[in-house]
Amino acid sequence: MATVLVIDDNASIATALDVLLSLHDIETVHADSPAAGLALLERDAVDLVIQDMNFAADTTGGEEGRALFRQIRERRPELPVILLTAWTHLDMAVELVKAGASDYVAKPWNDERLVTAVRNLVELGEANRTLREREKRDARGRRKLQEQFDTRGMVWRDAATQRVLELACQVARADVPVLITGPNGSGKERVAEIIQANSSVRDGPFVTLNCGALPAELIEAELFGAEAGAYTGAAKARAGKFEAADGGTLFLDEIGNLPPAGQVKLLRVLETGRFQRLGANEEKQVRVRIVSATNADLPAMIRAGTFRQDLYYRLNVIELDLPPLARRPDDIVPLAEHFMGAGKSLDASARRALQRHAWPGNVRELKNVMQRASLLARSDTITAADLGLPAAAAAESEPAVDRQAIEDALARHAGVVAQAAADLGLSRQALYRRMERLGISRPG
């Protein structure tokens, strides 16, 4: 049951509020002076304060209420405060609302409006407390991970990224192939570097091959090497990526673009550790940790006959799914600040614009946007206008979340919509609208 502290020297007002709120399962405690109210705050668990603006006899200016509000904010900055005000000091109430008071209610009050305000603020307070506790827990998790493992300077704050990195560090020392899935620009190569840095071959080479950046006829030579004359232009023998990565890690990016012939040979290397250079008869033996990545739907490619199922199972002993940046909203501002030029800062409008943009290019797009803004901004403070984001995206008032993200948030918060909405960065009304649109049943 929620508890409301009423600070008012008028006993009849305290009684009226007690009766009204008790009808709605809200408990009240009463203090008849600012000093008594502050003492109760120190001693009791309180969810909300309703305070008068005048206490001493024959005072109507509201100065006592202003002083009390400031003292409450100093002691409990997160605690919602409703001001009971008369028309004579309405301007002061508005001023205090701008300074952080949650609401003001004029005397005599409307019962329905007051109860609605109290309920909404108590619910919002619970959601904010849950969010703060989650943020503290997540911060402890980040510190622990950074203390125990080499995270290669990666910047993150979102719980979804944390889960991926925890699993990456957990499996790093196991000598098994890892497949990292996720859209282009989401940070898959950095996750691969973290796996290498915490593996048993961390002192070996880390070699990268983008399978989508080379013509199909050259990929085999890149992977396995070639003898002189093996193909037109091969004037001398050269080693391939497997030889270069011997004793370390080979990161195969865009593995879905590997042609069928390359898939067959890669499968054999994964099974035996042996391969032949193009144009050679003798085999070579290597010990290489394979980490691969793709933005493609490999199961769909298997069904279409363009990717070998046996190779997929060889590569996918452990799968790490790195979500797009739009589904890691808590990462956006920390990454933006990381990519800014030295001495630059973001103003509130820039932060809002960054959170509202859909980021189809993910972290790579964010990096480009921040580097451009840092160069073009006319002051050390970057504004929304400096970011140059599309007007439609900047006007979007709420972050993009899909069905899975909503269902996950509701599950984490036992169906409490206010807490799930705060987790997702949405208002309750916005979350209800999306649940209705997606056909997600309201809890309870």
Short mmCIF file of C-alpha atoms in Angstrom, two decimals:
data_model
loop_
_atom_site.label_atom_id
_atom_site.label_comp_id
_atom_site.label_asym_id
_atom_site.label_seq_id
_atom_site.Cartn_x
_atom_site.Cartn_y
_atom_site.Cartn_z
CA MET A 1 0.00 0.00 0.00
CA ALA A 2 1.30 3.46 -0.92
CA THR A 3 1.95 5.99 1.83
CA VAL A 4 1.39 9.73 1.44
CA LEU A 5 2.83 12.26 3.88
CA VAL A 6 0.50 15.23 4.41
CA ILE A 7 2.27 18.31 5.86
CA ASP A 8 -0.40 20.82 6.85
CA ASP A 9 -1.13 22.65 10.09
CA ASN A 10 -4.88 22.44 9.43
CA ALA A 11 -6.13 19.21 11.04
CA SER A 12 -9.40 19.28 9.08
CA ILE A 13 -7.53 19.26 5.77
CA ALA A 14 -5.36 16.37 6.94
CA THR A 15 -8.47 14.43 8.00
CA ALA A 16 -10.25 15.11 4.70
CA LEU A 17 -7.23 13.87 2.74
CA ASP A 18 -6.93 10.80 4.97
CA VAL A 19 -10.58 9.86 4.38
CA LEU A 20 -10.40 10.53 0.63
CA LEU A 21 -7.20 8.60 -0.01
CA SER A 22 -8.11 5.69 2.29
CA LEU A 23 -11.13 5.04 0.04
CA HIS A 24 -8.57 4.31 -2.70
CA ASP A 25 -6.27 2.08 -0.60
CA ILE A 26 -3.72 4.83 -0.01
CA GLU A 27 -2.42 5.34 3.53
CA THR A 28 -1.65 8.80 4.90
CA VAL A 29 0.56 10.05 7.71
CA HIS A 30 0.22 13.60 9.00
CA ALA A 31 2.68 16.25 10.15
CA ASP A 32 1.43 19.64 11.35
CA SER A 33 4.65 21.58 10.72
CA PRO A 34 7.61 21.59 8.33
CA ALA A 35 9.96 20.36 11.09
CA ALA A 36 7.65 17.46 11.96
CA GLY A 37 7.28 16.59 8.26
CA LEU A 38 11.03 16.51 7.69
CA ALA A 39 11.45 14.32 10.78
CA LEU A 40 8.85 11.87 9.44
CA LEU A 41 10.68 11.77 6.10
CA GLU A 42 13.85 10.69 7.89
CA ARG A 43 12.04 7.98 9.83
CA ASP A 44 9.31 6.52 7.60
CA ALA A 45 9.05 5.14 4.07
CA VAL A 46 6.96 7.64 2.12
CA ASP A 47 5.91 7.46 -1.54
CA LEU A 48 4.64 11.03 -2.00
CA VAL A 49 4.28 14.32 -0.11
CA ILE A 50 1.29 16.68 -0.12
CA GLN A 51 2.38 19.94 1.48
CA ASP A 52 0.72 23.22 2.32
CA MET A 53 2.33 26.51 1.36
CA ASN A 54 1.68 28.42 4.63
CA PHE A 55 1.98 27.37 8.27
CA ALA A 56 2.44 30.33 10.59
CA ALA A 57 -0.64 32.33 11.54
CA ASP A 58 -1.54 35.24 9.28
CA THR A 59 0.92 34.27 6.54
CA THR A 60 -0.21 34.01 2.93
CA GLY A 61 2.94 34.57 0.88
CA GLY A 62 3.97 30.93 0.57
CA GLU A 63 7.58 31.47 1.64
CA GLU A 64 7.34 28.70 4.25
CA GLY A 65 6.09 26.32 1.61
CA ARG A 66 8.92 27.30 -0.73
CA ALA A 67 11.51 26.66 2.01
CA LEU A 68 9.92 23.31 2.94
CA PHE A 69 9.87 22.18 -0.69
CA ARG A 70 13.57 22.97 -1.08
CA GLN A 71 14.42 21.04 2.09
CA ILE A 72 12.45 18.02 0.86
CA ARG A 73 14.28 18.16 -2.47
CA GLU A 74 17.64 18.29 -0.70
CA ARG A 75 16.82 15.20 1.36
CA ARG A 76 14.81 13.18 -1.17
CA PRO A 77 15.31 14.61 -4.69
CA GLU A 78 13.38 11.74 -6.29
CA LEU A 79 10.28 12.05 -4.05
CA PRO A 80 7.16 13.45 -5.79
CA VAL A 81 5.66 16.53 -4.10
CA ILE A 82 2.18 17.97 -4.61
CA LEU A 83 1.65 21.56 -3.44
CA LEU A 84 -1.63 22.61 -1.82
CA THR A 85 -2.10 26.20 -2.88
CA ALA A 86 -4.54 29.05 -2.76
CA TRP A 87 -5.01 31.62 -5.52
CA THR A 88 -2.90 34.15 -3.57
CA HIS A 89 0.29 32.20 -4.22
CA LEU A 90 -0.54 30.29 -7.40
CA ASP A 91 2.37 31.97 -9.20
CA MET A 92 4.76 30.58 -6.58
CA ALA A 93 3.32 27.07 -7.01
CA VAL A 94 3.89 27.30 -10.76
CA GLU A 95 7.45 28.45 -10.09
CA LEU A 96 8.06 25.45 -7.80
CA VAL A 97 6.60 23.06 -10.36
CA LYS A 98 9.18 24.38 -12.82
CA ALA A 99 11.79 23.76 -10.10
CA GLY A 100 10.76 20.12 -9.74
CA ALA A 101 7.47 19.90 -7.83
CA SER A 102 5.25 17.23 -9.37
CA ASP A 103 1.94 19.08 -9.32
CA TYR A 104 -0.11 21.69 -7.51
CA VAL A 105 -3.73 21.44 -6.34
CA ALA A 106 -5.78 24.53 -5.61
CA LYS A 107 -7.96 24.72 -2.54
CA PRO A 108 -10.71 23.62 -2.45
CA TRP A 109 -9.59 20.66 -4.53
CA ASN A 110 -11.42 18.39 -6.89
CA ASP A 111 -11.43 14.90 -5.34
CA GLU A 112 -11.20 13.03 -8.63
CA ARG A 113 -8.35 15.16 -9.93
CA LEU A 114 -6.41 14.87 -6.68
CA VAL A 115 -6.78 11.10 -6.45
CA THR A 116 -5.76 10.71 -10.10
CA ALA A 117 -2.68 12.88 -9.54
CA VAL A 118 -1.67 10.92 -6.44
CA ARG A 119 -2.13 7.54 -8.14
CA ASN A 120 -0.21 8.57 -11.25
CA LEU A 121 2.67 10.00 -9.23
CA VAL A 122 2.89 7.00 -6.91
CA GLU A 123 2.90 4.64 -9.91
CA LEU A 124 5.49 6.76 -11.68
CA GLY A 125 7.61 6.87 -8.53
CA GLU A 126 7.54 3.09 -8.28
CA ALA A 127 8.56 2.81 -11.92
CA ASN A 128 11.39 5.31 -11.42
CA ARG A 129 12.66 3.49 -8.34
CA THR A 130 12.64 0.22 -10.23
CA LEU A 131 14.47 1.88 -13.10
CA ARG A 132 17.10 3.37 -10.77
CA GLU A 133 17.61 0.01 -9.08
CA ARG A 134 18.01 -1.63 -12.46
CA GLU A 135 20.52 1.03 -13.53
CA LYS A 136 22.55 0.48 -10.35
CA ARG A 137 22.45 -3.28 -10.87
CA ASP A 138 23.48 -2.89 -14.50
CA ALA A 139 26.32 -0.54 -13.52
CA ARG A 140 27.61 -3.13 -11.04
CA GLY A 141 27.41 -5.76 -13.77
CA ARG A 142 29.39 -3.57 -16.19
CA ARG A 143 32.09 -2.88 -13.59
CA LYS A 144 32.36 -6.57 -12.73
CA LEU A 145 32.67 -7.56 -16.38
CA GLN A 146 35.31 -4.89 -17.02
CA GLU A 147 37.29 -5.97 -13.95
CA GLN A 148 37.24 -9.68 -14.84
CA PHE A 149 37.67 -9.49 -18.62
CA ASP A 150 39.32 -7.43 -21.34
CA THR A 151 36.40 -5.65 -23.04
CA ARG A 152 38.69 -3.86 -25.52
CA GLY A 153 37.43 -0.43 -24.51
CA MET A 154 33.90 -1.16 -25.68
CA VAL A 155 31.32 1.42 -24.60
CA TRP A 156 27.89 0.18 -23.57
CA ARG A 157 25.15 0.71 -21.02
CA ASP A 158 22.19 -1.27 -22.32
CA ALA A 159 21.23 -4.54 -20.64
CA ALA A 160 20.85 -6.25 -24.03
CA THR A 161 24.49 -5.48 -24.88
CA GLN A 162 25.55 -6.57 -21.41
CA ARG A 163 23.98 -10.00 -21.93
CA VAL A 164 25.80 -10.48 -25.24
CA LEU A 165 29.16 -9.47 -23.74
CA GLU A 166 28.70 -11.68 -20.67
CA LEU A 167 28.11 -14.69 -22.91
CA ALA A 168 31.01 -13.72 -25.19
CA CYS A 169 33.40 -13.57 -22.24
CA GLN A 170 32.00 -16.78 -20.79
CA VAL A 171 32.63 -18.81 -23.96
CA ALA A 172 35.86 -17.07 -24.97
CA ARG A 173 38.18 -19.66 -23.41
CA ALA A 174 36.29 -22.61 -24.91
CA ASP A 175 37.96 -23.74 -28.13
CA VAL A 176 34.72 -23.80 -30.15
CA PRO A 177 33.52 -21.79 -33.16
CA VAL A 178 31.31 -18.78 -32.41
CA LEU A 179 28.77 -17.24 -34.78
CA ILE A 180 27.87 -13.58 -34.18
CA THR A 181 24.63 -12.47 -35.80
CA GLY A 182 23.24 -8.96 -36.14
CA PRO A 183 22.74 -6.15 -38.64
CA ASN A 184 25.54 -4.29 -40.39
CA GLY A 185 27.29 -1.71 -38.25
CA SER A 186 26.06 -3.10 -34.93
CA GLY A 187 29.52 -3.94 -33.53
CA LYS A 188 30.02 -7.62 -34.39
CA GLU A 189 33.74 -7.23 -35.08
CA ARG A 190 34.31 -5.61 -31.67
CA VAL A 191 32.59 -8.59 -30.01
CA ALA A 192 34.89 -10.88 -31.99
CA GLU A 193 37.91 -8.91 -30.69
CA ILE A 194 36.65 -9.37 -27.12
CA ILE A 195 36.38 -13.12 -27.66
CA GLN A 196 39.97 -13.19 -28.96
CA ALA A 197 41.25 -11.00 -26.10
CA ASN A 198 39.87 -13.39 -23.46
CA SER A 199 40.63 -16.68 -25.21
CA SER A 200 43.44 -19.18 -24.74
CA VAL A 201 44.97 -17.83 -28.00
CA ARG A 202 44.79 -14.15 -26.97
CA ASP A 203 48.54 -13.75 -27.62
CA GLY A 204 48.15 -15.08 -31.18
CA PRO A 205 47.17 -13.10 -34.27
CA PHE A 206 43.66 -11.77 -34.90
CA VAL A 207 43.06 -11.99 -38.66
CA THR A 208 39.95 -10.63 -40.40
CA LEU A 209 38.45 -11.55 -43.76
CA ASN A 210 35.31 -9.90 -45.09
CA CYS A 211 33.78 -12.61 -47.25
CA GLY A 212 31.48 -10.06 -48.89
CA ALA A 213 34.22 -7.71 -50.01
CA LEU A 214 36.00 -10.01 -52.49
CA PRO A 215 34.99 -11.59 -55.82
CA ALA A 216 33.94 -15.23 -55.41
CA GLU A 217 36.93 -16.46 -57.44
CA LEU A 218 39.41 -14.85 -55.04
CA ILE A 219 37.92 -15.88 -51.69
CA GLU A 220 39.50 -19.36 -51.73
CA ALA A 221 42.92 -17.88 -52.41
CA GLU A 222 42.39 -15.39 -49.58
CA LEU A 223 41.38 -18.16 -47.18
CA PHE A 224 43.86 -20.85 -48.09
CA GLY A 225 46.62 -19.12 -50.05
CA ALA A 226 47.89 -19.92 -53.54
CA GLU A 227 50.97 -21.21 -55.25
CA ALA A 228 52.63 -19.25 -58.05
CA GLY A 229 50.64 -19.63 -61.26
CA ALA A 230 47.55 -21.02 -59.51
CA TYR A 231 45.45 -18.34 -61.19
CA THR A 232 45.99 -15.44 -63.57
CA GLY A 233 48.10 -12.80 -61.88
CA ALA A 234 49.50 -15.12 -59.18
CA ALA A 235 53.16 -14.40 -59.91
CA LYS A 236 54.41 -15.81 -56.61
CA ALA A 237 53.20 -18.07 -53.82
CA ARG A 238 51.45 -16.43 -50.92
CA ALA A 239 49.93 -17.53 -47.65
CA GLY A 240 46.20 -17.28 -46.98
CA LYS A 241 44.28 -16.12 -43.93
CA PHE A 242 44.35 -19.54 -42.26
CA GLU A 243 48.14 -19.62 -42.27
CA ALA A 244 48.30 -16.03 -41.08
CA ALA A 245 45.91 -16.83 -38.20
CA ASP A 246 47.73 -20.00 -37.07
CA GLY A 247 47.83 -19.95 -33.26
CA GLY A 248 45.21 -17.21 -33.07
CA THR A 249 41.73 -16.26 -34.27
CA LEU A 250 40.32 -15.96 -37.78
CA PHE A 251 37.29 -13.66 -37.97
CA LEU A 252 35.16 -14.41 -41.03
CA ASP A 253 32.82 -11.47 -41.52
CA GLU A 254 29.77 -11.73 -43.83
CA ILE A 255 30.11 -15.52 -43.81
CA GLY A 256 26.80 -15.80 -45.64
CA ASN A 257 28.54 -14.49 -48.78
CA LEU A 258 31.01 -17.38 -48.92
CA PRO A 259 30.53 -19.18 -52.29
CA PRO A 260 29.64 -22.91 -52.36
CA ALA A 261 33.17 -24.07 -53.24
CA GLY A 262 34.59 -22.05 -50.38
CA GLN A 263 31.96 -23.48 -48.03
CA VAL A 264 33.06 -27.04 -48.84
CA LYS A 265 36.73 -26.28 -48.19
CA LEU A 266 36.01 -24.31 -45.04
CA LEU A 267 33.99 -27.22 -43.68
CA ARG A 268 36.91 -29.56 -44.23
CA VAL A 269 39.32 -27.23 -42.42
CA LEU A 270 36.92 -26.98 -39.47
CA GLU A 271 36.72 -30.77 -39.30
CA THR A 272 40.42 -31.61 -39.77
CA GLY A 273 42.46 -28.44 -39.33
CA ARG A 274 44.09 -29.24 -42.69
CA PHE A 275 43.88 -27.50 -46.08
CA GLN A 276 45.71 -27.02 -49.37
CA ARG A 277 46.79 -23.83 -51.05
CA LEU A 278 45.33 -23.32 -54.50
CA GLY A 279 47.54 -25.10 -56.99
CA ALA A 280 49.36 -27.15 -54.30
CA ASN A 281 49.38 -30.89 -53.65
CA GLU A 282 50.61 -30.96 -50.07
CA GLU A 283 48.41 -30.18 -47.11
CA LYS A 284 49.10 -27.76 -44.28
CA GLN A 285 48.05 -28.15 -40.66
CA VAL A 286 46.91 -25.14 -38.58
CA ARG A 287 45.33 -24.46 -35.20
CA VAL A 288 42.90 -21.59 -35.61
CA ARG A 289 39.95 -20.36 -33.54
CA ILE A 290 37.07 -19.50 -35.89
CA VAL A 291 34.73 -16.64 -35.12
CA SER A 292 32.28 -15.75 -37.89
CA ALA A 293 29.62 -13.10 -38.31
CA THR A 294 26.69 -12.41 -40.58
CA ASN A 295 23.72 -10.14 -41.05
CA ALA A 296 22.06 -12.77 -43.24
CA ASP A 297 19.35 -15.25 -42.26
CA LEU A 298 21.44 -18.41 -42.57
CA PRO A 299 18.56 -20.84 -41.79
CA ALA A 300 16.61 -19.25 -44.67
CA MET A 301 19.66 -19.61 -46.92
CA ILE A 302 19.90 -23.29 -45.95
CA ARG A 303 16.27 -23.79 -46.97
CA ALA A 304 17.01 -22.00 -50.25
CA GLY A 305 20.02 -24.24 -50.86
CA THR A 306 22.59 -21.41 -50.86
CA PHE A 307 24.29 -22.25 -47.57
CA ARG A 308 25.39 -25.68 -46.35
CA GLN A 309 23.56 -26.94 -43.30
CA ASP A 310 26.55 -28.97 -42.07
CA LEU A 311 28.77 -25.88 -42.26
CA TYR A 312 26.15 -23.86 -40.36
CA TYR A 313 26.17 -26.34 -37.49
CA ARG A 314 29.99 -26.30 -37.46
CA LEU A 315 30.09 -22.52 -37.23
CA ASN A 316 27.15 -22.17 -34.87
CA VAL A 317 28.33 -24.09 -31.81
CA ILE A 318 27.76 -20.85 -29.87
CA GLU A 319 25.59 -18.07 -31.33
CA LEU A 320 25.72 -14.48 -30.09
CA ASP A 321 22.87 -12.30 -31.38
CA LEU A 322 23.81 -8.61 -31.20
CA PRO A 323 20.61 -6.52 -31.50
CA PRO A 324 20.38 -3.40 -33.67
CA LEU A 325 21.15 -0.11 -31.94
CA ALA A 326 17.45 0.83 -31.88
CA ARG A 327 16.89 -2.13 -29.54
CA ARG A 328 19.79 -1.04 -27.33
CA PRO A 329 18.54 2.49 -26.55
CA ASP A 330 20.63 2.92 -23.41
CA ASP A 331 23.78 2.58 -25.54
CA ILE A 332 22.98 5.54 -27.81
CA VAL A 333 23.99 8.56 -25.71
CA PRO A 334 27.12 6.95 -24.14
CA LEU A 335 28.32 5.94 -27.61
CA ALA A 336 27.53 9.39 -29.00
CA GLU A 337 29.58 11.01 -26.23
CA HIS A 338 32.41 8.55 -26.91
CA PHE A 339 32.47 9.47 -30.61
CA MET A 340 32.38 13.26 -30.03
CA GLY A 341 35.43 15.40 -30.40
CA ALA A 342 37.36 16.39 -27.28
CA GLY A 343 35.76 19.22 -25.32
CA LYS A 344 32.33 18.75 -26.91
CA SER A 345 29.06 18.13 -25.07
CA LEU A 346 25.45 17.33 -25.98
CA ASP A 347 22.56 19.58 -25.07
CA ALA A 348 19.10 18.26 -24.18
CA SER A 349 17.74 18.68 -27.71
CA ALA A 350 20.60 16.61 -29.15
CA ARG A 351 20.03 13.84 -26.63
CA ARG A 352 16.34 13.70 -27.50
CA ALA A 353 17.06 13.64 -31.23
CA LEU A 354 19.60 10.85 -30.81
CA GLN A 355 17.13 8.74 -28.83
CA ARG A 356 14.33 9.31 -31.35
CA HIS A 357 16.30 8.40 -34.47
CA ALA A 358 15.82 4.84 -35.78
CA TRP A 359 19.56 4.29 -36.56
CA PRO A 360 19.20 2.01 -39.61
CA GLY A 361 23.01 2.12 -39.93
CA ASN A 362 23.46 1.25 -36.25
CA VAL A 363 26.70 2.14 -34.42
CA ARG A 364 28.53 2.89 -37.66
CA GLU A 365 25.90 5.51 -38.58
CA LEU A 366 26.03 7.00 -35.08
CA LYS A 367 29.81 7.33 -35.27
CA ASN A 368 29.60 9.13 -38.61
CA VAL A 369 26.86 11.47 -37.35
CA MET A 370 28.85 12.43 -34.24
CA GLN A 371 32.11 12.96 -36.10
CA ARG A 372 30.35 15.22 -38.61
CA ALA A 373 28.53 17.12 -35.85
CA SER A 374 31.77 17.63 -33.92
CA LEU A 375 33.39 19.16 -36.98
CA LEU A 376 30.48 21.37 -38.03
CA ALA A 377 29.12 22.55 -34.67
CA ARG A 378 29.78 26.25 -34.14
CA SER A 379 30.26 25.88 -30.41
CA ASP A 380 31.41 23.23 -27.95
CA THR A 381 27.77 22.29 -27.30
CA ILE A 382 26.23 20.07 -29.96
CA THR A 383 22.52 20.70 -30.60
CA ALA A 384 19.89 18.70 -32.47
CA ALA A 385 20.38 20.97 -35.49
CA ASP A 386 24.11 20.13 -35.56
CA LEU A 387 23.34 16.40 -35.84
CA GLY A 388 21.68 16.78 -39.24
CA LEU A 389 19.27 13.91 -38.63
CA PRO A 390 16.20 13.60 -40.90
CA ALA A 391 13.34 15.83 -39.80
CA ALA A 392 10.93 12.90 -39.69
CA ALA A 393 13.19 11.03 -37.31
CA ALA A 394 13.82 14.08 -35.15
CA ALA A 395 10.08 14.68 -34.88
CA GLU A 396 9.39 11.13 -33.74
CA SER A 397 8.53 11.41 -30.08
CA GLU A 398 9.03 7.83 -28.96
CA PRO A 399 11.71 5.14 -29.50
CA ALA A 400 11.02 2.22 -31.81
CA VAL A 401 10.27 -1.01 -29.95
CA ASP A 402 8.97 -4.26 -31.39
CA ARG A 403 6.66 -6.98 -30.03
CA GLN A 404 9.50 -9.00 -28.53
CA ALA A 405 10.94 -6.01 -26.68
CA ILE A 406 7.49 -5.17 -25.22
CA GLU A 407 6.79 -8.75 -24.15
CA ASP A 408 10.25 -9.04 -22.59
CA ALA A 409 9.76 -5.79 -20.66
CA LEU A 410 6.34 -6.87 -19.39
CA ALA A 411 7.79 -10.21 -18.28
CA ARG A 412 10.71 -8.53 -16.46
CA HIS A 413 8.30 -6.30 -14.54
CA ALA A 414 5.61 -8.91 -13.77
CA GLY A 415 3.09 -7.19 -16.06
CA VAL A 416 3.31 -3.75 -14.41
CA VAL A 417 2.74 -1.49 -17.40
CA ALA A 418 4.20 1.66 -15.83
CA GLN A 419 7.47 -0.09 -15.01
CA ALA A 420 7.66 -1.78 -18.42
CA ALA A 421 7.00 1.58 -20.11
CA ALA A 422 9.78 3.27 -18.12
CA ASP A 423 12.12 0.41 -19.04
CA LEU A 424 11.31 0.90 -22.75
CA GLY A 425 11.49 4.69 -22.62
CA LEU A 426 7.77 5.06 -23.39
CA SER A 427 4.84 6.69 -21.64
CA ARG A 428 2.18 4.35 -20.27
CA GLN A 429 -0.29 5.62 -22.86
CA ALA A 430 2.18 5.00 -25.68
CA LEU A 431 2.87 1.47 -24.44
CA TYR A 432 -0.86 0.73 -24.20
CA ARG A 433 -1.34 1.99 -27.79
CA ARG A 434 1.44 -0.24 -29.09
CA MET A 435 0.16 -3.25 -27.14
CA GLU A 436 -3.29 -2.72 -28.67
CA ARG A 437 -1.85 -2.32 -32.16
CA LEU A 438 0.27 -5.48 -31.81
CA GLY A 439 -2.50 -7.50 -30.17
CA ILE A 440 -0.68 -7.89 -26.84
CA SER A 441 -3.16 -8.45 -24.00
CA ARG A 442 -3.17 -6.06 -21.09
CA PRO A 443 -1.94 -7.76 -17.88
CA GLY A 444 -4.44 -8.62 -15.19
#
